[in-house]
PDB file of C-alpha atoms in Angstrom:
ATOM      1  CA  MET A 645      -9.605   0.018   6.919  1.00 52.00           C
ATOM      2  CA  ALA A 646      -6.228   1.458   5.814  1.00 54.00           C
ATOM      3  CA  LYS A 647      -4.841   0.233   2.423  1.00 57.00           C
ATOM      4  CA  VAL A 648      -1.912  -2.033   2.286  1.00 55.00           C
ATOM      5  CA  ASP A 649       0.241  -2.532  -0.807  1.00 59.00           C
ATOM      6  CA  LYS A 650      -0.486  -6.134  -1.806  1.00 58.00           C
ATOM      7  CA  LYS A 651       2.502  -5.772  -4.432  1.00 66.00           C
ATOM      8  CA  LYS A 652       4.912  -5.281  -1.710  1.00 77.00           C
ATOM      9  CA  TYR A 653       5.203  -9.137  -0.576  1.00 81.00           C
ATOM     10  CA  ARG A 654       5.717 -12.053  -2.973  1.00 84.00           C
ATOM     11  CA  VAL A 655       3.223 -14.716  -2.215  1.00 86.00           C
ATOM     12  CA  ASN A 656       3.493 -18.772  -2.774  1.00 86.00           C
ATOM     13  CA  GLU A 657       4.316 -19.321  -6.695  1.00 84.00           C
ATOM     14  CA  ARG A 658       5.510 -15.648  -7.209  1.00 86.00           C
ATOM     15  CA  ILE A 659       8.617 -16.408  -4.815  1.00 85.00           C
ATOM     16  CA  ARG A 660      11.510 -16.577  -7.390  1.00 86.00           C
ATOM     17  CA  ALA A 661      14.397 -17.737  -5.167  1.00 86.00           C
ATOM     18  CA  PRO A 662      15.532 -21.477  -5.571  1.00 89.00           C
ATOM     19  CA  LYS A 663      16.402 -21.496  -1.638  1.00 90.00           C
ATOM     20  CA  VAL A 664      14.521 -19.570   1.252  1.00 90.00           C
ATOM     21  CA  ARG A 665      14.965 -19.152   4.961  1.00 91.00           C
ATOM     22  CA  LEU A 666      11.758 -20.715   6.065  1.00 90.00           C
ATOM     23  CA  ILE A 667       9.800 -19.612   9.358  1.00 90.00           C
ATOM     24  CA  ASP A 668       6.644 -21.919  10.209  1.00 87.00           C
ATOM     25  CA  ALA A 669       3.418 -20.616  11.301  1.00 85.00           C
ATOM     26  CA  ASP A 670       4.384 -20.774  15.111  1.00 86.00           C
ATOM     27  CA  GLY A 671       7.172 -18.318  14.237  1.00 84.00           C
ATOM     28  CA  LYS A 672       9.853 -21.351  14.527  1.00 87.00           C
ATOM     29  CA  GLN A 673      12.677 -21.185  12.182  1.00 89.00           C
ATOM     30  CA  VAL A 674      12.691 -24.488  10.122  1.00 85.00           C
ATOM     31  CA  GLY A 675      16.106 -23.575   8.404  1.00 88.00           C
ATOM     32  CA  ILE A 676      17.063 -23.173   4.547  1.00 90.00           C
ATOM     33  CA  VAL A 677      14.867 -25.206   2.367  1.00 89.00           C
ATOM     34  CA  SER A 678      13.872 -25.380  -1.639  1.00 90.00           C
ATOM     35  CA  ARG A 679      11.098 -23.251  -2.566  1.00 88.00           C
ATOM     36  CA  GLU A 680       9.333 -26.279  -3.615  1.00 90.00           C
ATOM     37  CA  GLU A 681       9.745 -27.778  -0.066  1.00 88.00           C
ATOM     38  CA  ALA A 682       8.643 -24.847   1.539  1.00 88.00           C
ATOM     39  CA  LEU A 683       5.426 -24.254  -0.735  1.00 89.00           C
ATOM     40  CA  ARG A 684       4.605 -27.998   0.203  1.00 89.00           C
ATOM     41  CA  LEU A 685       4.767 -27.410   3.729  1.00 88.00           C
ATOM     42  CA  ALA A 686       2.851 -24.355   3.392  1.00 88.00           C
ATOM     43  CA  GLU A 687       0.190 -26.138   1.333  1.00 89.00           C
ATOM     44  CA  GLU A 688      -0.169 -29.304   3.973  1.00 88.00           C
ATOM     45  CA  GLN A 689      -1.172 -26.778   6.423  1.00 88.00           C
ATOM     46  CA  GLY A 690      -3.494 -24.853   4.180  1.00 89.00           C
ATOM     47  CA  LEU A 691      -1.492 -21.515   4.411  1.00 90.00           C
ATOM     48  CA  ASP A 692       0.503 -19.276   2.472  1.00 89.00           C
ATOM     49  CA  LEU A 693       4.020 -18.942   1.638  1.00 89.00           C
ATOM     50  CA  VAL A 694       4.945 -15.147   2.010  1.00 89.00           C
ATOM     51  CA  GLU A 695       8.361 -13.745   1.392  1.00 88.00           C
ATOM     52  CA  ILE A 696       8.956 -11.275   4.267  1.00 87.00           C
ATOM     53  CA  ALA A 697      12.568 -10.150   3.685  1.00 86.00           C
ATOM     54  CA  PRO A 698      13.663 -10.313  -0.233  1.00 86.00           C
ATOM     55  CA  GLN A 699      16.833  -8.625   0.302  1.00 87.00           C
ATOM     56  CA  ALA A 700      18.304 -11.159   2.814  1.00 85.00           C
ATOM     57  CA  ASP A 701      20.411 -14.077   1.354  1.00 86.00           C
ATOM     58  CA  PRO A 702      18.475 -16.414   1.087  1.00 87.00           C
ATOM     59  CA  PRO A 703      15.360 -14.463   1.520  1.00 89.00           C
ATOM     60  CA  VAL A 704      13.282 -15.086   4.510  1.00 91.00           C
ATOM     61  CA  CYS A 705       9.677 -16.650   3.909  1.00 90.00           C
ATOM     62  CA  ARG A 706       6.955 -17.321   6.591  1.00 90.00           C
ATOM     63  CA  ILE A 707       4.244 -19.623   6.352  1.00 91.00           C
ATOM     64  CA  MET A 708       0.906 -17.703   7.425  1.00 90.00           C
ATOM     65  CA  ASP A 709      -2.617 -17.079   6.390  1.00 90.00           C
ATOM     66  CA  TYR A 710      -1.752 -14.047   3.901  1.00 89.00           C
ATOM     67  CA  GLY A 711      -5.262 -12.440   3.890  1.00 89.00           C
ATOM     68  CA  GLN A 712      -4.920 -12.256   8.065  1.00 89.00           C
ATOM     69  CA  PHE A 713      -1.476 -10.706   7.549  1.00 87.00           C
ATOM     70  CA  LEU A 714      -2.709  -8.151   5.103  1.00 88.00           C
ATOM     71  CA  TYR A 715      -5.682  -7.336   7.703  1.00 91.00           C
ATOM     72  CA  GLN A 716      -3.335  -6.985  10.672  1.00 89.00           C
ATOM     73  CA  GLN A 717      -0.813  -4.852   8.533  1.00 87.00           C
ATOM     74  CA  ALA A 718      -3.999  -2.552   7.451  1.00 89.00           C
ATOM     75  CA  LYS A 719      -4.954  -2.318  11.261  1.00 91.00           C
ATOM     76  CA  LYS A 720      -1.503  -1.506  12.417  1.00 89.00           C
ATOM     77  CA  ALA A 721      -1.475   1.165   9.924  1.00 87.00           C
ATOM     78  CA  LYS A 722      -4.775   2.690  10.572  1.00 88.00           C
ATOM     79  CA  GLU A 723      -3.779   2.625  14.301  1.00 87.00           C
ATOM     80  CA  ALA A 724      -0.477   4.339  13.636  1.00 85.00           C
ATOM     81  CA  LYS A 725      -2.541   7.059  11.721  1.00 84.00           C
ATOM     82  CA  LYS A 726      -4.708   7.459  14.289  1.00 82.00           C
ATOM     83  CA  LYS A 727      -2.059   8.040  16.985  1.00 79.00           C
ATOM     84  CA  GLN A 728      -0.624  10.960  14.828  1.00 78.00           C
ATOM     85  CA  ALA A 729      -1.127  14.827  16.085  1.00 74.00           C
ATOM     86  CA  VAL A 730      -2.060  17.248  13.366  1.00 75.00           C
ATOM     87  CA  VAL A 731      -0.795  20.498  14.265  1.00 79.00           C
ATOM     88  CA  GLU A 732      -2.401  23.588  12.129  1.00 86.00           C
ATOM     89  CA  VAL A 733      -0.935  26.785  12.037  1.00 90.00           C
ATOM     90  CA  LYS A 734      -3.546  29.520  12.493  1.00 92.00           C
ATOM     91  CA  GLU A 735      -3.029  33.025  11.123  1.00 94.00           C
ATOM     92  CA  ILE A 736      -3.900  36.167  12.861  1.00 93.00           C
ATOM     93  CA  LYS A 737      -3.607  39.433  10.895  1.00 95.00           C
ATOM     94  CA  VAL A 738      -3.104  42.765  12.597  1.00 94.00           C
ATOM     95  CA  ARG A 739      -2.096  46.179  11.784  1.00 93.00           C
ATOM     96  CA  PRO A 740       0.047  48.800  13.801  1.00 93.00           C
ATOM     97  CA  LYS A 741      -2.987  50.472  14.487  1.00 91.00           C
ATOM     98  CA  THR A 742      -5.055  48.015  15.490  1.00 90.00           C
ATOM     99  CA  ASP A 743      -7.471  49.334  18.303  1.00 92.00           C
ATOM    100  CA  THR A 744      -6.850  47.995  21.897  1.00 91.00           C
ATOM    101  CA  HIS A 745     -10.455  46.158  21.924  1.00 94.00           C
ATOM    102  CA  ASP A 746      -9.701  44.639  18.549  1.00 94.00           C
ATOM    103  CA  LEU A 747      -6.141  43.514  19.846  1.00 94.00           C
ATOM    104  CA  GLU A 748      -7.886  41.966  22.931  1.00 94.00           C
ATOM    105  CA  THR A 749     -10.276  39.993  20.790  1.00 95.00           C
ATOM    106  CA  LYS A 750      -7.323  38.637  18.532  1.00 94.00           C
ATOM    107  CA  ILE A 751      -5.525  37.676  21.788  1.00 94.00           C
ATOM    108  CA  ARG A 752      -8.566  35.487  23.011  1.00 94.00           C
ATOM    109  CA  HIS A 753      -8.575  33.946  19.532  1.00 95.00           C
ATOM    110  CA  ILE A 754      -4.787  33.075  19.810  1.00 94.00           C
ATOM    111  CA  LYS A 755      -5.341  31.746  23.497  1.00 93.00           C
ATOM    112  CA  ARG A 756      -8.021  29.603  22.097  1.00 93.00           C
ATOM    113  CA  PHE A 757      -5.848  28.543  19.160  1.00 92.00           C
ATOM    114  CA  LEU A 758      -2.807  27.670  21.520  1.00 90.00           C
ATOM    115  CA  LYS A 759      -4.903  25.611  24.035  1.00 91.00           C
ATOM    116  CA  ASP A 760      -6.228  23.491  21.095  1.00 89.00           C
ATOM    117  CA  LYS A 761      -2.513  22.704  20.816  1.00 88.00           C
ATOM    118  CA  ASN A 762      -2.177  24.696  17.288  1.00 91.00           C
ATOM    119  CA  LYS A 763       0.625  27.173  16.323  1.00 93.00           C
ATOM    120  CA  VAL A 764      -0.252  30.693  15.542  1.00 94.00           C
ATOM    121  CA  LYS A 765       1.202  32.852  13.047  1.00 95.00           C
ATOM    122  CA  ILE A 766       1.014  36.682  13.928  1.00 95.00           C
ATOM    123  CA  ARG A 767       1.306  38.776  10.666  1.00 95.00           C
ATOM    124  CA  VAL A 768       1.344  42.432  11.242  1.00 94.00           C
ATOM    125  CA  PHE A 769       0.855  43.971   7.765  1.00 92.00           C
ATOM    126  CA  PHE A 770       1.758  47.680   7.125  1.00 92.00           C
ATOM    127  CA  ARG A 771       0.062  49.962   4.567  1.00 92.00           C
ATOM    128  CA  GLY A 772       1.452  52.915   2.822  1.00 90.00           C
ATOM    129  CA  ARG A 773       3.999  54.729   5.034  1.00 91.00           C
ATOM    130  CA  GLU A 774       3.206  52.642   8.044  1.00 90.00           C
ATOM    131  CA  ILE A 775       6.274  50.703   6.467  1.00 89.00           C
ATOM    132  CA  THR A 776       8.526  53.617   7.772  1.00 92.00           C
ATOM    133  CA  LYS A 777       7.746  52.770  11.326  1.00 90.00           C
ATOM    134  CA  PRO A 778       8.402  49.058  12.044  1.00 90.00           C
ATOM    135  CA  GLU A 779       9.034  49.639  15.497  1.00 91.00           C
ATOM    136  CA  LEU A 780       4.960  50.226  15.860  1.00 91.00           C
ATOM    137  CA  GLY A 781       4.453  46.507  14.304  1.00 91.00           C
ATOM    138  CA  MET A 782       6.884  45.310  16.939  1.00 92.00           C
ATOM    139  CA  GLU A 783       5.137  47.154  19.756  1.00 92.00           C
ATOM    140  CA  VAL A 784       1.904  45.299  18.717  1.00 93.00           C
ATOM    141  CA  LEU A 785       3.955  41.951  18.543  1.00 92.00           C
ATOM    142  CA  LYS A 786       5.192  42.573  22.387  1.00 93.00           C
ATOM    143  CA  LYS A 787       1.601  43.561  23.640  1.00 93.00           C
ATOM    144  CA  ILE A 788       0.345  40.197  22.147  1.00 93.00           C
ATOM    145  CA  LEU A 789       3.461  38.379  23.580  1.00 92.00           C
ATOM    146  CA  GLU A 790       3.069  39.740  26.979  1.00 92.00           C
ATOM    147  CA  ALA A 791      -0.676  38.856  26.901  1.00 92.00           C
ATOM    148  CA  VAL A 792       0.029  34.910  26.066  1.00 92.00           C
ATOM    149  CA  GLU A 793       3.519  34.345  27.792  1.00 89.00           C
ATOM    150  CA  ASN A 794       1.901  31.848  30.169  1.00 90.00           C
ATOM    151  CA  GLU A 795       0.199  29.655  27.184  1.00 88.00           C
ATOM    152  CA  ALA A 796       2.696  30.294  24.487  1.00 90.00           C
ATOM    153  CA  GLN A 797       6.367  30.057  23.587  1.00 91.00           C
ATOM    154  CA  VAL A 798       7.951  31.946  20.465  1.00 92.00           C
ATOM    155  CA  GLU A 799       8.739  29.527  17.785  1.00 91.00           C
ATOM    156  CA  MET A 800      10.018  32.216  15.364  1.00 91.00           C
ATOM    157  CA  LYS A 801      11.189  35.701  16.449  1.00 93.00           C
ATOM    158  CA  PRO A 802       9.362  38.657  14.890  1.00 92.00           C
ATOM    159  CA  ARG A 803      11.271  39.451  11.445  1.00 92.00           C
ATOM    160  CA  MET A 804      10.068  41.813   8.260  1.00 92.00           C
ATOM    161  CA  GLU A 805       9.031  39.733   5.133  1.00 91.00           C
ATOM    162  CA  GLY A 806       8.183  42.481   2.477  1.00 91.00           C
ATOM    163  CA  ARG A 807       5.496  44.951   3.987  1.00 92.00           C
ATOM    164  CA  GLN A 808       4.706  42.390   6.847  1.00 93.00           C
ATOM    165  CA  MET A 809       5.990  41.451  10.274  1.00 94.00           C
ATOM    166  CA  ILE A 810       5.664  37.997  10.868  1.00 94.00           C
ATOM    167  CA  MET A 811       6.101  35.968  14.495  1.00 94.00           C
ATOM    168  CA  ILE A 812       5.276  32.578  15.149  1.00 94.00           C
ATOM    169  CA  LEU A 813       3.869  31.168  18.530  1.00 93.00           C
ATOM    170  CA  GLY A 814       3.475  27.585  19.613  1.00 92.00           C
ATOM    171  CA  PRO A 815       1.785  26.095  22.624  1.00 90.00           C
ATOM    172  CA  LYS A 816       4.127  25.660  25.842  1.00 86.00           C
ATOM    173  CA  LYS A 817       5.433  22.549  26.410  1.00 79.00           C
ATOM    174  CA  ASN A 818       4.871  21.465  30.079  1.00 65.00           C
TER     175      ASN A 818
END
């Protein structure tokens, strides 16, 4: 179960405000009462008094089962975490002189990454004097882009970073 911060809420005797706005276990507003009266009502019902909104004036407190409340909060946090989409950035490295068959293999990998809803960073790295002809790297990136244009959209246009040319592709949104 996801962890909920227990120190976030003041419970029962830990509530310091002399007067509180009280909400009962059914969710009905009782009104503004003294802290002692609110604690007595909570104890009569066998439940806890939990400070929900300490920043309000007077603070808002609710009569509830604190253990069950923490469990529900943890459950909500776990559910929210489960629904989060994690997008990875996969990286493909090529050179300006990468052969066509090798390039086709890399393109198949790129298509697979895009199908899995991941972003792809394509890195063309130049060695030695290859850096004097960045247009060769641009041609390689154009070939890749033409091959995956139906599955991908360009998130970052090709640009030079030192001895490398980098382009980022993302899955096409339908």
